Amino acid sequence: MQKLTFVAGLLVVLMVATTTAAPTYGLNFYRNSCPGAENIIRAAVIAKWNSDKTITAGLLRMFFHDCFVTGCDASLLILSTPGNQAEIEAGPNLTIHGQDLINTIKTNLEAACPGVVSCADIIALATRDVVLLAGGPQILFPTGRRDGVVSLASAVDVPGPTDTVTQAIAAFNSIGLNVNDLTTLLGAHTVGVAHCLFFSDRLYNFQGTGVADPTMAPALVAALKSVCPQGASGLGNPVALDQGTEFIVDTSYFQQLQLNHGILQIDQELTHDARTSGLVKSFAPQGRAGQFGPSPWGFSFARSMVKLGNVGVLTGTKGQIRKTCGAINT
């Protein structure tokens, strides 16, 4: 910068060197430290998505479950050790998948730029890329997250499929998100499945009544009973959460809710609660393939995903950059 000073009555302009601290969190964080990082991530995501469309739901769920517990620090990926049961072994996380892709990306990045790109950022950027591939909006995630060093199964407390809207709002409020974020982010159920175990009560004995949930369309109840027989053991068969366009990130989920085709209780309750029903209605309109038409959901989803991705972020010297995503550096 310039500094003004007087020498023997003369005004002299001196150029004073200044140093600016390197940013610790922001867009294109790796442009200098690992310029090819985002291309490496994108290439692996494209290859996986071309062979397995379920990876869209897998990564979205991984991102959500990681960020909701101690923030977006990839603690979900840490494996248990003899002295510690990690988050990945908690009940809600037993069906998490996509770790193979994240580990492949991490290996490729370590070969290109050792010790630079965090597992937390890999999850975020891989999720961004797969959402776009599946027809969803572009998400502008900042990067520079660092990885956590603690992972406890006992700390896992994420909203569940039988939560009421009130309970879900409270859970989202606890991490700084609001009712708009809740309704918007549940739109991620436009892809993915739920196993019979998590909604069979709605088919046979809703809240102890001995009959089906009256808010579920009778035709859907009949169809699901053929897939989820009463008294079946284990998780049961998988059922698409979006009965319209199972593998496309679009607003079909909200259209299905208005037809009373919600699979999970929390999904269907969005249409019957005054705090969320208006949002469901506004999100439902669908444009032509690959477009959101008059629906504001695409923009809202991208914005809420960034908000979620900012929860509990470790930056600077906090945390670490794990050498492998499944273990803390020794």
Coordinates of C-alpha atoms in Angstrom, one line a residue:
M1 CA 0.0 0.0 0.0
Q2 CA 1.0 3.7 -0.2
K3 CA 2.3 5.5 2.8
L4 CA 2.7 9.3 2.9
T5 CA 5.6 10.9 4.8
F6 CA 7.5 14.2 4.9
V7 CA 11.3 14.3 4.3
A8 CA 13.0 17.8 4.5
G9 CA 9.7 19.5 3.8
L10 CA 9.0 17.3 0.8
L11 CA 6.0 15.0 0.5
V12 CA 7.3 11.5 -0.3
V13 CA 5.2 8.5 -1.3
L14 CA 6.6 5.3 0.0
M15 CA 5.5 1.9 -1.2
V16 CA 5.1 -0.3 1.9
A17 CA 4.8 -4.0 1.4
T18 CA 1.8 -5.6 3.0
T19 CA 0.9 -9.2 3.4
T20 CA -2.7 -10.6 3.2
A21 CA -3.6 -13.7 5.0
A22 CA -4.5 -16.5 2.8
P23 CA -8.3 -17.3 2.9
T24 CA -9.2 -20.3 4.9
Y25 CA -12.7 -20.9 3.5
G26 CA -14.3 -19.8 0.2
L27 CA -15.0 -20.7 -3.4
N28 CA -12.2 -22.3 -5.4
F29 CA -10.1 -22.7 -2.2
Y30 CA -7.8 -25.2 -3.9
R31 CA -7.1 -23.2 -7.1
N32 CA -3.5 -22.8 -6.1
S33 CA -2.8 -25.6 -3.7
C34 CA -4.3 -28.3 -5.9
P35 CA -5.6 -26.8 -9.2
G36 CA -6.9 -30.1 -10.5
A37 CA -8.8 -31.1 -7.4
E38 CA -12.3 -30.3 -8.6
N39 CA -11.7 -32.0 -11.9
I40 CA -10.5 -35.1 -10.2
I41 CA -13.6 -35.2 -8.0
R42 CA -15.9 -34.6 -10.9
A43 CA -14.4 -37.3 -13.1
A44 CA -14.8 -39.9 -10.5
V45 CA -18.4 -38.8 -9.7
I46 CA -19.4 -39.0 -13.4
A47 CA -17.9 -42.5 -13.8
K48 CA -19.8 -43.7 -10.7
W49 CA -23.1 -42.0 -11.6
N50 CA -23.0 -43.5 -15.1
S51 CA -22.9 -47.0 -13.6
D52 CA -25.0 -46.5 -10.5
K53 CA -27.8 -43.9 -10.3
T54 CA -28.4 -44.6 -6.6
I55 CA -25.2 -42.7 -5.8
T56 CA -27.2 -39.5 -6.0
A57 CA -29.3 -40.4 -3.0
G58 CA -26.3 -42.0 -1.3
L59 CA -24.2 -38.9 -1.4
L60 CA -27.0 -36.6 -0.4
R61 CA -27.8 -38.7 2.6
M62 CA -24.1 -38.9 3.5
F63 CA -23.7 -35.2 3.3
F64 CA -26.8 -34.6 5.5
H65 CA -25.9 -37.2 8.1
D66 CA -22.4 -35.9 8.4
C67 CA -23.2 -32.2 8.7
F68 CA -26.0 -32.8 11.2
V69 CA -23.7 -34.4 13.7
T70 CA -20.8 -32.2 14.9
G71 CA -20.9 -30.3 11.6
C72 CA -19.5 -31.0 8.1
D73 CA -16.2 -32.6 9.1
A74 CA -16.4 -36.0 7.5
S75 CA -16.6 -37.6 11.0
L76 CA -19.2 -39.9 9.5
L77 CA -16.5 -41.7 7.5
I78 CA -14.2 -42.5 10.4
L79 CA -14.2 -46.3 11.1
S80 CA -14.7 -47.7 14.6
T81 CA -11.6 -48.8 16.6
P82 CA -11.4 -51.3 19.5
G83 CA -11.9 -48.4 21.9
N84 CA -14.4 -46.3 20.0
Q85 CA -17.7 -47.0 18.2
A86 CA -17.9 -44.4 15.5
E87 CA -20.8 -42.6 13.9
I88 CA -21.0 -44.9 11.0
E89 CA -22.2 -47.7 13.3
A90 CA -25.1 -45.7 14.7
G91 CA -28.5 -47.0 13.7
P92 CA -29.4 -44.2 11.3
N93 CA -26.1 -44.6 9.5
L94 CA -26.1 -48.4 8.9
T95 CA -27.5 -48.0 5.4
I96 CA -25.2 -45.1 4.4
H97 CA -23.5 -45.9 1.1
G98 CA -21.1 -44.1 -1.2
Q99 CA -18.0 -44.5 0.9
D100 CA -16.3 -46.4 -1.8
L101 CA -16.5 -43.4 -4.2
I102 CA -15.2 -41.0 -1.5
N103 CA -12.3 -43.3 -0.8
T104 CA -11.4 -43.6 -4.5
I105 CA -11.5 -39.8 -4.9
K106 CA -9.3 -39.4 -1.8
T107 CA -6.7 -41.9 -3.2
N108 CA -6.6 -40.0 -6.5
L109 CA -6.2 -36.6 -4.7
E110 CA -3.5 -37.9 -2.4
A111 CA -1.6 -39.0 -5.5
A112 CA -1.9 -35.6 -7.1
C113 CA -1.7 -33.3 -4.0
P114 CA -0.7 -35.1 -0.9
G115 CA -2.3 -33.8 2.3
V116 CA -4.2 -30.9 0.7
V117 CA -7.8 -31.8 0.1
S118 CA -10.0 -32.8 3.0
C119 CA -12.5 -35.6 3.1
A120 CA -15.1 -33.1 4.3
D121 CA -14.7 -31.1 1.1
I122 CA -14.7 -34.3 -1.0
I123 CA -18.1 -35.1 0.3
A124 CA -19.4 -31.6 -0.4
L125 CA -18.0 -31.3 -3.9
A126 CA -19.0 -34.9 -4.9
T127 CA -22.6 -34.2 -3.7
R128 CA -22.6 -30.9 -5.7
D129 CA -21.5 -32.7 -8.8
V130 CA -23.9 -35.6 -8.5
V131 CA -26.9 -33.3 -7.9
L132 CA -26.1 -31.5 -11.1
L133 CA -25.7 -34.7 -13.1
A134 CA -29.1 -35.9 -11.9
G135 CA -30.9 -32.8 -13.1
G136 CA -30.6 -30.6 -10.0
P137 CA -29.4 -27.0 -9.6
Q138 CA -25.8 -25.9 -9.4
I139 CA -24.7 -25.6 -5.7
L140 CA -21.9 -23.1 -5.0
F141 CA -20.2 -24.7 -2.0
P142 CA -17.3 -22.8 -0.4
T143 CA -14.3 -25.1 0.3
G144 CA -11.5 -25.2 2.8
R145 CA -13.2 -27.5 5.3
R146 CA -10.9 -29.6 7.4
D147 CA -11.6 -33.0 8.8
G148 CA -12.8 -33.7 12.4
V149 CA -10.9 -36.0 14.8
V150 CA -13.8 -37.2 16.9
S151 CA -16.5 -39.7 15.8
L152 CA -19.0 -41.1 18.3
A153 CA -22.0 -43.3 17.6
S154 CA -23.6 -41.9 20.8
A155 CA -23.5 -38.4 19.3
V156 CA -25.7 -39.3 16.3
D157 CA -29.1 -37.7 16.6
V158 CA -30.7 -36.9 13.2
P159 CA -34.3 -36.3 12.3
G160 CA -36.2 -39.6 11.7
P161 CA -38.9 -40.8 9.4
T162 CA -41.6 -40.8 12.0
D163 CA -40.8 -37.3 13.4
T164 CA -43.6 -34.7 13.5
V165 CA -43.1 -31.4 11.7
T166 CA -42.6 -29.8 15.1
Q167 CA -39.9 -32.2 16.0
A168 CA -38.2 -31.8 12.7
I169 CA -38.3 -28.0 12.9
A170 CA -36.7 -28.2 16.3
A171 CA -33.9 -30.4 15.0
F172 CA -33.2 -28.1 12.1
N173 CA -33.3 -25.0 14.4
S174 CA -30.7 -26.7 16.6
I175 CA -28.1 -26.4 13.8
G176 CA -29.1 -23.0 12.6
L177 CA -31.6 -23.9 9.9
N178 CA -35.2 -22.8 9.6
V179 CA -38.6 -24.2 8.4
N180 CA -37.9 -23.1 4.8
D181 CA -34.6 -25.1 4.9
L182 CA -36.4 -28.1 6.4
T183 CA -39.1 -28.2 3.7
T184 CA -36.5 -27.5 1.0
L185 CA -34.0 -30.1 2.0
L186 CA -36.6 -32.8 2.5
G187 CA -37.0 -32.3 -1.3
A188 CA -33.8 -34.4 -1.5
H189 CA -36.3 -37.3 -1.1
T190 CA -36.9 -36.8 -4.8
V191 CA -34.2 -39.5 -5.1
G192 CA -33.6 -42.5 -2.9
V193 CA -35.5 -45.3 -1.2
A194 CA -37.0 -46.2 2.2
H195 CA -37.2 -49.7 3.5
C196 CA -40.5 -51.2 4.6
L197 CA -39.4 -51.2 8.2
F198 CA -39.5 -47.4 8.3
F199 CA -43.1 -46.9 7.1
S200 CA -45.0 -50.2 7.4
D201 CA -46.9 -48.9 10.5
R202 CA -48.6 -46.5 8.0
L203 CA -49.9 -49.4 6.1
Y204 CA -51.2 -51.6 8.9
N205 CA -51.3 -49.9 12.3
F206 CA -50.9 -46.2 12.1
Q207 CA -50.3 -44.8 15.6
G208 CA -51.9 -47.9 17.2
T209 CA -55.2 -47.5 15.3
G210 CA -55.1 -50.9 13.7
V211 CA -55.7 -49.3 10.2
A212 CA -53.6 -47.5 7.6
D213 CA -52.7 -43.8 7.8
P214 CA -55.7 -41.9 6.4
T215 CA -53.4 -39.3 4.9
M216 CA -51.9 -41.9 2.5
A217 CA -53.8 -42.4 -0.8
P218 CA -55.7 -45.8 -0.7
A219 CA -54.3 -46.9 -4.0
L220 CA -50.7 -46.4 -2.7
V221 CA -51.5 -48.3 0.5
A222 CA -52.7 -51.2 -1.5
A223 CA -49.6 -51.1 -3.8
L224 CA -47.2 -50.9 -0.9
K225 CA -48.9 -53.8 1.0
S226 CA -47.9 -56.0 -1.9
V227 CA -44.3 -55.0 -1.5
C228 CA -44.2 -54.8 2.4
P229 CA -46.2 -57.8 3.8
Q230 CA -47.3 -57.4 7.4
G231 CA -44.9 -58.8 10.0
A232 CA -41.9 -59.1 7.6
S233 CA -38.6 -59.3 9.4
G234 CA -35.5 -57.1 8.8
L235 CA -35.4 -53.9 6.9
G236 CA -37.8 -55.2 4.2
N237 CA -37.9 -54.2 0.6
P238 CA -36.8 -50.8 -0.7
V239 CA -39.4 -48.4 -2.0
A240 CA -38.8 -45.3 -4.0
L241 CA -39.4 -42.1 -2.0
D242 CA -40.5 -40.3 -5.1
Q243 CA -43.2 -42.4 -6.9
G244 CA -42.8 -40.2 -9.9
T245 CA -39.2 -39.7 -11.1
E246 CA -37.1 -41.9 -8.9
F247 CA -33.6 -41.0 -10.1
I248 CA -34.1 -37.3 -11.2
V249 CA -33.5 -34.3 -8.9
D250 CA -36.7 -32.4 -9.6
T251 CA -39.9 -31.2 -8.0
S252 CA -41.8 -34.5 -8.6
Y253 CA -41.5 -35.2 -4.8
F254 CA -43.6 -32.2 -4.0
Q255 CA -46.2 -33.1 -6.6
Q256 CA -46.4 -36.6 -5.1
L257 CA -47.0 -35.2 -1.7
Q258 CA -50.0 -33.2 -3.0
L259 CA -51.4 -36.5 -4.2
N260 CA -50.9 -38.0 -0.7
H261 CA -48.2 -40.3 -2.1
G262 CA -45.6 -39.5 0.6
I263 CA -43.9 -42.7 1.7
L264 CA -42.5 -41.5 5.0
Q265 CA -44.7 -39.9 7.7
I266 CA -42.6 -36.8 8.0
D267 CA -42.8 -36.2 4.2
Q268 CA -46.6 -36.4 4.1
E269 CA -47.0 -34.3 7.1
L270 CA -45.4 -31.4 5.3
T271 CA -48.6 -31.0 3.2
H272 CA -50.9 -30.9 6.3
D273 CA -49.0 -28.6 8.6
A274 CA -49.7 -24.9 8.1
R275 CA -46.0 -24.0 8.6
T276 CA -44.9 -26.1 5.6
S277 CA -47.9 -26.7 3.3
G278 CA -47.6 -23.4 1.5
L279 CA -44.0 -24.2 0.7
V280 CA -44.9 -27.6 -0.6
K281 CA -47.5 -26.1 -2.9
S282 CA -45.1 -23.4 -4.2
F283 CA -42.4 -26.0 -4.9
A284 CA -44.6 -28.4 -6.8
P285 CA -44.8 -26.9 -10.3
Q286 CA -42.5 -28.6 -12.7
G287 CA -41.1 -27.3 -16.0
R288 CA -39.9 -29.4 -18.9
A289 CA -37.2 -32.1 -18.3
G290 CA -34.2 -30.7 -16.6
Q291 CA -35.9 -27.4 -15.7
F292 CA -37.8 -26.2 -12.6
G293 CA -40.3 -24.1 -14.5
P294 CA -42.1 -21.7 -12.2
S295 CA -41.0 -23.6 -9.0
P296 CA -38.5 -21.7 -6.8
W297 CA -37.3 -25.0 -5.3
G298 CA -34.1 -25.3 -7.3
F299 CA -32.8 -22.0 -6.1
S300 CA -34.0 -22.6 -2.6
F301 CA -32.4 -26.1 -2.6
A302 CA -29.0 -24.7 -3.7
R303 CA -29.2 -22.0 -1.0
S304 CA -30.2 -24.3 1.8
M305 CA -27.5 -26.9 0.8
V306 CA -24.9 -24.1 1.2
K307 CA -26.3 -23.2 4.6
L308 CA -26.2 -26.9 5.7
G309 CA -22.7 -27.2 4.3
N310 CA -21.5 -24.3 6.5
V311 CA -22.6 -26.0 9.7
G312 CA -19.8 -26.6 12.2
V313 CA -17.0 -26.1 9.5
L314 CA -13.5 -26.5 10.7
T315 CA -11.0 -24.2 9.0
G316 CA -7.5 -22.8 9.4
T317 CA -5.6 -25.0 11.9
K318 CA -8.6 -26.7 13.4
G319 CA -9.0 -30.4 12.7
Q320 CA -6.7 -32.0 10.2
I321 CA -6.5 -33.2 6.6
R322 CA -6.8 -36.9 6.9
K323 CA -4.5 -39.1 4.8
T324 CA -7.4 -41.6 4.5
C325 CA -11.0 -40.8 5.2
G326 CA -11.6 -43.8 7.4
A327 CA -8.9 -43.0 10.0
I328 CA -7.6 -40.1 12.0
N329 CA -4.0 -39.3 11.3
T330 CA -1.6 -40.5 14.0

